[in-house]
mmCIF file of C-alpha atoms in Angstrom:
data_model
loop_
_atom_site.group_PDB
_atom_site.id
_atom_site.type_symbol
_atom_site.label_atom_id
_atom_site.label_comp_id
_atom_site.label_asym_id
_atom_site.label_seq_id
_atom_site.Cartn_x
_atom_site.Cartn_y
_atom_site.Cartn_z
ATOM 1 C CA UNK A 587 136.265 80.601 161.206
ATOM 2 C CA UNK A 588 134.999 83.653 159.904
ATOM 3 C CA UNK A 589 132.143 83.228 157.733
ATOM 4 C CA UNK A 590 131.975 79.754 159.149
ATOM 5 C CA UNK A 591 129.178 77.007 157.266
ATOM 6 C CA UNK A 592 128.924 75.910 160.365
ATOM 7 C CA UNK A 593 125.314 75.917 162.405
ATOM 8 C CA UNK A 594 125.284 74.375 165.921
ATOM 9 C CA UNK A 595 122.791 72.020 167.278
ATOM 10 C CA UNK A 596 121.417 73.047 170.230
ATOM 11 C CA UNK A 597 118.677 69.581 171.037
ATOM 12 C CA UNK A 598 121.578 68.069 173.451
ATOM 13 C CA UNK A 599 121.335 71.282 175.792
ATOM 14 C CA UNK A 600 117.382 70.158 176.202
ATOM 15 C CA UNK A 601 117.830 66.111 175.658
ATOM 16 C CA UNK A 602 118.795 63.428 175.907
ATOM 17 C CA UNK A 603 120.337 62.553 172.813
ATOM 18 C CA UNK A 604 122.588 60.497 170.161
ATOM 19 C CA UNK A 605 122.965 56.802 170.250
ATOM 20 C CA UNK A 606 126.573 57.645 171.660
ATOM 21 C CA UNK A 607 125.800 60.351 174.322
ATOM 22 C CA UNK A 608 126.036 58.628 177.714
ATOM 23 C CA UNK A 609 126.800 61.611 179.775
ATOM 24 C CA UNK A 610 122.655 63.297 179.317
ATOM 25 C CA UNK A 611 122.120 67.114 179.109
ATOM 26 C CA UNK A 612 125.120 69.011 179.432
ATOM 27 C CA UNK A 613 125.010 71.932 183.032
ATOM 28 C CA UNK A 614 124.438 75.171 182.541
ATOM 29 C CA UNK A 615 128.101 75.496 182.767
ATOM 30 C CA UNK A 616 129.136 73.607 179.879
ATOM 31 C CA UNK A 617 126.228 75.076 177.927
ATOM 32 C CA UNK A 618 128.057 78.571 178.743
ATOM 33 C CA UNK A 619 131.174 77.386 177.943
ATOM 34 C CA UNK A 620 130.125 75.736 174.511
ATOM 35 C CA UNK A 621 128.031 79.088 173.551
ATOM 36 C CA UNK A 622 131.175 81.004 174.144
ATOM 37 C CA UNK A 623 133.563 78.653 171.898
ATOM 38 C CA UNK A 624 130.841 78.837 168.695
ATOM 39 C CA UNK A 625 130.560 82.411 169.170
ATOM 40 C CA UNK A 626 134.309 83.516 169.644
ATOM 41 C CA UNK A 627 135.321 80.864 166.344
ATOM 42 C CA UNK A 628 132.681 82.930 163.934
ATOM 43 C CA UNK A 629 130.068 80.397 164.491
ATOM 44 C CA UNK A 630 126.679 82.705 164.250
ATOM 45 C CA UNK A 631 123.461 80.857 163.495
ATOM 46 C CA UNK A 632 122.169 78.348 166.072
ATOM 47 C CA UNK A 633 119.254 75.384 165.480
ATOM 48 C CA UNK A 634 116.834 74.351 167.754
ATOM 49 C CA UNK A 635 113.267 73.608 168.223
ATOM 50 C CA UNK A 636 109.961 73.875 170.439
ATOM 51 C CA UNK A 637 110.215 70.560 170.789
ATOM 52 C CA UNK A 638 113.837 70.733 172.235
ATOM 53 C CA UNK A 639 112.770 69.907 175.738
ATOM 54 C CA UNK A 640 114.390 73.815 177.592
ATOM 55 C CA UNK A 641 117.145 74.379 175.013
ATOM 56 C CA UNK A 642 115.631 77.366 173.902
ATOM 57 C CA UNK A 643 115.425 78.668 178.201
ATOM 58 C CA UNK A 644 119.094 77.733 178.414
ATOM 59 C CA UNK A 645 120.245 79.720 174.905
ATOM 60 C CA UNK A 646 118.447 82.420 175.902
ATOM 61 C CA UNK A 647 119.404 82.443 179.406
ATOM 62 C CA UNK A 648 123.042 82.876 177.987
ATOM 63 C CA UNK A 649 122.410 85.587 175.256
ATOM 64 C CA UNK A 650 120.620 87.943 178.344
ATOM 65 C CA UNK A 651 123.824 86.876 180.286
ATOM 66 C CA UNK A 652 126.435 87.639 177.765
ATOM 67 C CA UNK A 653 125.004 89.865 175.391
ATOM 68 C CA UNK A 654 126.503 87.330 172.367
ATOM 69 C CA UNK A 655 123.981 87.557 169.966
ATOM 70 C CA UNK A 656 123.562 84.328 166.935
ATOM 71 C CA UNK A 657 121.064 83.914 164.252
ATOM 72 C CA UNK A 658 118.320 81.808 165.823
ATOM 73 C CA UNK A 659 116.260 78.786 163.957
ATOM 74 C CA UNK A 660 113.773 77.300 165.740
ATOM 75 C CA UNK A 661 111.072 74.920 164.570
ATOM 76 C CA UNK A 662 106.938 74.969 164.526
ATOM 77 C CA UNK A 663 106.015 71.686 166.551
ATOM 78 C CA UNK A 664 102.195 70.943 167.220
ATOM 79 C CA UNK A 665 102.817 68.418 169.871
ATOM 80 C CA UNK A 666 103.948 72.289 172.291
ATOM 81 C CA UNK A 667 100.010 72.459 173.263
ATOM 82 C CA UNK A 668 101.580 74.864 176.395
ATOM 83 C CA UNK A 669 102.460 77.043 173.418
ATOM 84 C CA UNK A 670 100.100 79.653 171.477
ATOM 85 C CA UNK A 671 98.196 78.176 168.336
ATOM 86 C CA UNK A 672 98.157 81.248 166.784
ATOM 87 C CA UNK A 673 101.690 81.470 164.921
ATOM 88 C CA UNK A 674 102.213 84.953 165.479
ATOM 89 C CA UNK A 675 101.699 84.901 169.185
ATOM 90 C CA UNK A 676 103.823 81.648 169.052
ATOM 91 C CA UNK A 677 107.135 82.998 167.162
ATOM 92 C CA UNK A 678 106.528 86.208 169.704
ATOM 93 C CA UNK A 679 106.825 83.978 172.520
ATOM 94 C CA UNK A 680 110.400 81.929 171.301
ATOM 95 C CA UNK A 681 111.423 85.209 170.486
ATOM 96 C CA UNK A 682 110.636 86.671 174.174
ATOM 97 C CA UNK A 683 112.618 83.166 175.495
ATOM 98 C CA UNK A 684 115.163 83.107 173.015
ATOM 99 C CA UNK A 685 116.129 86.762 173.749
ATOM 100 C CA UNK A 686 116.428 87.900 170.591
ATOM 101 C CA UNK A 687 114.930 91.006 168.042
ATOM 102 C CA UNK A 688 113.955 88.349 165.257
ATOM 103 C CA UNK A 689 114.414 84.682 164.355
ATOM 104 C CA UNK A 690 116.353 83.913 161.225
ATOM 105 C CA UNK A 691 114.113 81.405 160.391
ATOM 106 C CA UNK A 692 111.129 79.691 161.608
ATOM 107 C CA UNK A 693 111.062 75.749 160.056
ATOM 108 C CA UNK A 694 108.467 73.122 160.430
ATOM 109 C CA UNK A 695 109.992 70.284 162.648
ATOM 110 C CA UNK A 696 108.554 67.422 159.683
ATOM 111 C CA UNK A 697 106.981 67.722 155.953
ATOM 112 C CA UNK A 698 104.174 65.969 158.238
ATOM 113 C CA UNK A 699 103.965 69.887 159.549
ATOM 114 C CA UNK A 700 104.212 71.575 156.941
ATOM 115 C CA UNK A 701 101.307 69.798 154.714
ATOM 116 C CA UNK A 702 99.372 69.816 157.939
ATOM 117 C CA UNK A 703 100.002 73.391 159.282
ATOM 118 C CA UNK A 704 101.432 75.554 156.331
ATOM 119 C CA UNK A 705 98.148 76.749 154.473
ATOM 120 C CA UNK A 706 96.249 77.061 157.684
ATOM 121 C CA UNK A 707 99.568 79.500 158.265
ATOM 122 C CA UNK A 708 100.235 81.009 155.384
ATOM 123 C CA UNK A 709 99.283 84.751 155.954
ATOM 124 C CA UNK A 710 100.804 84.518 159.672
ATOM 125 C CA UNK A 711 103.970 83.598 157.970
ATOM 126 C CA UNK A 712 104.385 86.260 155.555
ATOM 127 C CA UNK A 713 103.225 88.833 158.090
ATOM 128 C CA UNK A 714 105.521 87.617 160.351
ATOM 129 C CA UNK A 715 107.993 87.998 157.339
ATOM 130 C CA UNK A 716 106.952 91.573 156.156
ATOM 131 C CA UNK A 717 107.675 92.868 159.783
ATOM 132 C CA UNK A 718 110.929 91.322 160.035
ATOM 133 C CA UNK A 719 110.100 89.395 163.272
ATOM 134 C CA UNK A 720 110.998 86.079 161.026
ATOM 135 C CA UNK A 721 113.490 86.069 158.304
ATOM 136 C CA UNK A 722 112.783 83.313 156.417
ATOM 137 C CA UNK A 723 110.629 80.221 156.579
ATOM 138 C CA UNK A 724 111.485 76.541 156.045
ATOM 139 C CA UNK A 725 111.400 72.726 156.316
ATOM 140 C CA UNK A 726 113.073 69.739 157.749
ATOM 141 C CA UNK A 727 112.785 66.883 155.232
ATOM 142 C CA UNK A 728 114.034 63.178 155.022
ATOM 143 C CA UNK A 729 113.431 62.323 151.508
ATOM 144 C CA UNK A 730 113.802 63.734 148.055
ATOM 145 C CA UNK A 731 110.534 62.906 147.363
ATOM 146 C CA UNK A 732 109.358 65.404 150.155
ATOM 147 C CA UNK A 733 111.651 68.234 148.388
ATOM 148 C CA UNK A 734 110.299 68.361 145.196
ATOM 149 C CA UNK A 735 106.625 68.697 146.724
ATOM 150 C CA UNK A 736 108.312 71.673 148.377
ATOM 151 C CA UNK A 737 109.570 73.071 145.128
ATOM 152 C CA UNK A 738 105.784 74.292 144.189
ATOM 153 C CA UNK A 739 105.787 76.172 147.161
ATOM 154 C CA UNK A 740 108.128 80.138 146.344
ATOM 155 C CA UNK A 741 106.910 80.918 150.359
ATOM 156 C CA UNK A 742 109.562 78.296 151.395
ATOM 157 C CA UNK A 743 113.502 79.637 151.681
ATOM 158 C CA UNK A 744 115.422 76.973 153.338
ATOM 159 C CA UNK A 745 115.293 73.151 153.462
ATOM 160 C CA UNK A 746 117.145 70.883 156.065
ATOM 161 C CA UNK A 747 117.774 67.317 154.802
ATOM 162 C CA UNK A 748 120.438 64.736 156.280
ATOM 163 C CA UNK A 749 123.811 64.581 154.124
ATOM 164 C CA UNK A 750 126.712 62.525 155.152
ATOM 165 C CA UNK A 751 129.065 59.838 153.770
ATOM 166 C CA UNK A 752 126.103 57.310 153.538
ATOM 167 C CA UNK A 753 123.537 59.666 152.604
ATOM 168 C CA UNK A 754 125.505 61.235 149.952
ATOM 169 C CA UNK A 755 125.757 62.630 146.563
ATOM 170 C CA UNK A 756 124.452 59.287 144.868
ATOM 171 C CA UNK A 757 121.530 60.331 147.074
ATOM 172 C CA UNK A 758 121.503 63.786 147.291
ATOM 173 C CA UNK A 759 123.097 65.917 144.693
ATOM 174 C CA UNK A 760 120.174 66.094 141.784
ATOM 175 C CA UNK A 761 117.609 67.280 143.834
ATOM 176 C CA UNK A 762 119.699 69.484 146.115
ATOM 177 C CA UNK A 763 121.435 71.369 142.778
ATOM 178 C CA UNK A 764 117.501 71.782 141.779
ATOM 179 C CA UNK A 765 117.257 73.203 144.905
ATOM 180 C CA UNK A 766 119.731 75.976 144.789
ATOM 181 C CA UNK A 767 118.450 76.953 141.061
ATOM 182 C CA UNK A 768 115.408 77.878 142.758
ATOM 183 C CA UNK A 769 117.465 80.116 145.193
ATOM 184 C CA UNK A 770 116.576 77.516 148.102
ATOM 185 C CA UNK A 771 119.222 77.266 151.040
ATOM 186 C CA UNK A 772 120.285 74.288 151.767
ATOM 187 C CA UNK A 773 120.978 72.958 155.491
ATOM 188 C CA UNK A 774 122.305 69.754 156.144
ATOM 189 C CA UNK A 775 122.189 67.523 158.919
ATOM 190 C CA UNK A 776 123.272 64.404 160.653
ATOM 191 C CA UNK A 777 126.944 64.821 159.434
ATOM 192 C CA UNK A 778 128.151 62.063 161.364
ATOM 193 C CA UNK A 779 124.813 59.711 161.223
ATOM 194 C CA UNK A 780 124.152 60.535 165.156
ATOM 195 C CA UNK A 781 127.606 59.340 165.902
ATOM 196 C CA UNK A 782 127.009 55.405 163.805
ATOM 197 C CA UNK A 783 130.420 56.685 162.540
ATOM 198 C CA UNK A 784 131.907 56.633 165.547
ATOM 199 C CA UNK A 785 130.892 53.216 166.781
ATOM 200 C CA UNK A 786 132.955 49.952 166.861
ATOM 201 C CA UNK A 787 130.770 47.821 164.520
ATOM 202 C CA UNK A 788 131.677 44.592 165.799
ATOM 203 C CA UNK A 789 129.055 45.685 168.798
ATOM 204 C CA UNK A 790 126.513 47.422 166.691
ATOM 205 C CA UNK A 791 123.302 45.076 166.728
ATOM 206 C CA UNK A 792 122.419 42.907 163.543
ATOM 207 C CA UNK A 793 120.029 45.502 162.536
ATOM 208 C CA UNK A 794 122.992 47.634 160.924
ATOM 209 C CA UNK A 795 125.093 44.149 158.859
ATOM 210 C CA UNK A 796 123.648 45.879 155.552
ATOM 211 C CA UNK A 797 126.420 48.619 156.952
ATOM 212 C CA UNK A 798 128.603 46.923 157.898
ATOM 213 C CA UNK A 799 130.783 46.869 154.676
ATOM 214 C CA UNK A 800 130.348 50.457 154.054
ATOM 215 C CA UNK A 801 131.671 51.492 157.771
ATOM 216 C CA UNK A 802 134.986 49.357 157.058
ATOM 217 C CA UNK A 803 135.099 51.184 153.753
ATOM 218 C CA UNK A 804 135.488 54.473 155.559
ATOM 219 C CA UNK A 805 137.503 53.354 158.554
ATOM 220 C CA UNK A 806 140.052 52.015 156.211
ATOM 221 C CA UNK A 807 140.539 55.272 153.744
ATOM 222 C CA UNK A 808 141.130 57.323 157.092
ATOM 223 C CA UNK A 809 144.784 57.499 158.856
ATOM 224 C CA UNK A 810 146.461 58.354 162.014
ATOM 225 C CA UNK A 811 146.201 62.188 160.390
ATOM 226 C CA UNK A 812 143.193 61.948 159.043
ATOM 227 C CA UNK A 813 139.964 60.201 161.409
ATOM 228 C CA UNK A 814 135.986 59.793 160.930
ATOM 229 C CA UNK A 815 135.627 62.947 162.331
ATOM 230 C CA UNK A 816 137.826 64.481 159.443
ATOM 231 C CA UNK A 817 136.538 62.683 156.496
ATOM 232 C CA UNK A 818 132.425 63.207 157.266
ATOM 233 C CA UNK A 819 132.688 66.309 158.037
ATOM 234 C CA UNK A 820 134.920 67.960 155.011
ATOM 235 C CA UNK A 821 132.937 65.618 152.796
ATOM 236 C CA UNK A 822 129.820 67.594 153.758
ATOM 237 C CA UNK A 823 131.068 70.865 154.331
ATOM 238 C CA UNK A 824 132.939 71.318 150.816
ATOM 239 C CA UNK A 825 129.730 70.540 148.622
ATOM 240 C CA UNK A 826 129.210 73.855 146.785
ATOM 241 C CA UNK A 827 125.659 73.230 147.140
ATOM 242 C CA UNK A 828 125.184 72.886 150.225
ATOM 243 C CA UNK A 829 124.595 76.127 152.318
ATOM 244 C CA UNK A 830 125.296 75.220 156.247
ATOM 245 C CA UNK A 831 126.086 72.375 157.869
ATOM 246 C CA UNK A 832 124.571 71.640 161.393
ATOM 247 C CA UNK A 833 126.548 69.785 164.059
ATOM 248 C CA UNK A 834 125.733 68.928 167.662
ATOM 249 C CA UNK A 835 128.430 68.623 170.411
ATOM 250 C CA UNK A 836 128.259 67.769 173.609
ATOM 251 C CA UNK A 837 131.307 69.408 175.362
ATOM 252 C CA UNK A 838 134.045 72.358 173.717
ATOM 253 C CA UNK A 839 136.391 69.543 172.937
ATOM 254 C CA UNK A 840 134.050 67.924 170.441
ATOM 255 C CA UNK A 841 133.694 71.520 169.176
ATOM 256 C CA UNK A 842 136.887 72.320 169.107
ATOM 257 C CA UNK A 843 137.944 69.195 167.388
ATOM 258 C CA UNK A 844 135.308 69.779 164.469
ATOM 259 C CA UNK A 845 136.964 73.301 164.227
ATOM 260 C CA UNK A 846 140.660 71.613 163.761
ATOM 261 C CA UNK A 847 138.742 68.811 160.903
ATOM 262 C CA UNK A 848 137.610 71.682 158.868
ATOM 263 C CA UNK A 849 141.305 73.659 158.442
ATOM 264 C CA UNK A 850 142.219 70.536 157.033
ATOM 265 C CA UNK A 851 140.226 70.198 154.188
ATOM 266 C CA UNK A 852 139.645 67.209 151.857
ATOM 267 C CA UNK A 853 141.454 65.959 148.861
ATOM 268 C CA UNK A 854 140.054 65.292 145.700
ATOM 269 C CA UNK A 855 141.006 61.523 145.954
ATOM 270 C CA UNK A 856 139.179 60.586 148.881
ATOM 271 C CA UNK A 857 135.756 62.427 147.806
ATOM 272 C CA UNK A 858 136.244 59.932 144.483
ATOM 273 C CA UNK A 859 136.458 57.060 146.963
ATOM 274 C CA UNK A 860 133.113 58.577 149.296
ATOM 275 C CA UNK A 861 131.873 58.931 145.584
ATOM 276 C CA UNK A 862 132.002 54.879 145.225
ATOM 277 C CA UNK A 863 129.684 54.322 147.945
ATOM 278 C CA UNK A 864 125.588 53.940 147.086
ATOM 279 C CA UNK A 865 123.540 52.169 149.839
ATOM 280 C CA UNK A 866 120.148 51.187 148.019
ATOM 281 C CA UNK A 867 118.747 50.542 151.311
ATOM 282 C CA UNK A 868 117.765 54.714 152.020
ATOM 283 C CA UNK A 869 115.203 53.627 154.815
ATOM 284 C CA UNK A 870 118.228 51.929 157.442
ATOM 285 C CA UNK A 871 120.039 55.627 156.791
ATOM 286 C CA UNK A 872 117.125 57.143 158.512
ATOM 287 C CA UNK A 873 118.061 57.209 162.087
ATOM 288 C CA UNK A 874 114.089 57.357 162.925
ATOM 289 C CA UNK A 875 113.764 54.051 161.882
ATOM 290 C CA UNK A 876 116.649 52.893 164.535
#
């Protein structure tokens, strides 16, 4: 997996999370043992945040332990008030825990930060940038909207926005080819919808029936050689636009089983089927309205 898309999640080594994790944080074994597995396939950037209750302790806990080095994004969060206010002092610190030279980028967790916090920042950031201590600088999004008020800004390098089978191309693919024309990276997250995939509908509560339809859709264009696993993810991963694609797992089978769905590629026939589906309802694909 050389040259992998790939970016691994890291908030399950400090939370609680995923509406179908029901094992909690992983041990420090299995955070060992899943750190190993992304860094032996190729897999070298890692995401996580400030806000990540200790996933940044436990990543860098491993690096001093193993030496294994990954490009490191971590994410400005106000609600830290144990951490520095001053930015610089602040990125030194995750750097110091992390155990790392630099981070590959520092995000804002929410456009929320960013309008709040950017211009009070500014000249931090770009010093931080001009001595190499942070590559480049982005923001987490949910919305289109919120991406072309980022477009005005040339100090911003990457953007993270959800992208999967429901929040697709009829939703995405405009703004995100805009994007790139600016020279933009583009991250994408919640391939697999926090797991909704995954679920057996006929349990899911009433508040997903506007759904419903679309999850049978995708259940019944998969086969015994080809599962939800396969499908979300190679939809995601083969868009020429899009940069990286973050994933979270919670043991090495899950990442090893992402690993296998990405050899196998997608045909052209079921991204014209994916291509069919258009939710109008965008605010029920936002899993912070759940």
């Amino acid at each position: 997996m050389k040259g992998s898309k790939l970016i691994l999640g890291t908030v399950q080594f400090g939370l609680n999370y995923g509406i179908n994790n029901s094992k909690g944080k992983p041990s420090e074994d299995l955070v060992h043992d899943i750190l190993d597995k992304a860094f032996q396939s190729g897999i070298s950037m890692l995401d996580t945040a400030e806000i990540y209750g200790d996933s940044q302790e436990r990543i860098g806990a491993y690096i001093k332990e193993t030496g294994n080095k990954f490009d490191i994004i971590t994410k400005y969060s106000p609600n830290r008030k144990d951490l520095p206010l001053d930015i610089m002092e602040r990125v030194s610190y995750n750097i110091r825990i992390l155990n790392v030279d630099y981070l590959h980028a520092y995000m804002f967790h929410s456009f929320s930060n960013f309008s709040t916090y950017f211009l009070k920042s500014k000249k931090s950031l770009e010093r931080l940038k001009e001595t190499g201590l942070v590559k480049k600088i982005g923001v987490s999004v949910h919305s289109n909207e919120e991406i072309m008020e980022l477009l005005r800004y040339p100090e911003i390098d990457i953007i993270q926005i959800p992208f999967n089978l429901f929040d697709n191309e009829n939703q995405r693919q405009v703004i995100l080819e805009k994007v790139k024309i600016k020279g933009i990276e583009v991250h994408t997250r919640s391939v697999f919808l926090q797991g909704l995939f995954f679920k057996d509908f006929k349990l899911l509560d009433k508040y997903y029936d506007p759904l419903i339809l679309y999850l049978r859709k995708i259940h019944d264009i998969c086969t015994e050689d080809y599962n939800i696993n396969d499908l979300a993810l190679n939809y995601t991963y083969s868009k020429l636009y899009i940069d990286k694609v973050l994933i979270g797992v919670d043991n090495v089978e899950q990442l090893d089983l992402n690993l296998n769905s990405i050899k196998k590629g997608i045909s052209k026939n079921l991204l014209n089927e994916i291509a069919t589906i258009n939710i109008g309802n965008k605010s029920i694909l936002n899993p912070a309205n759940w």
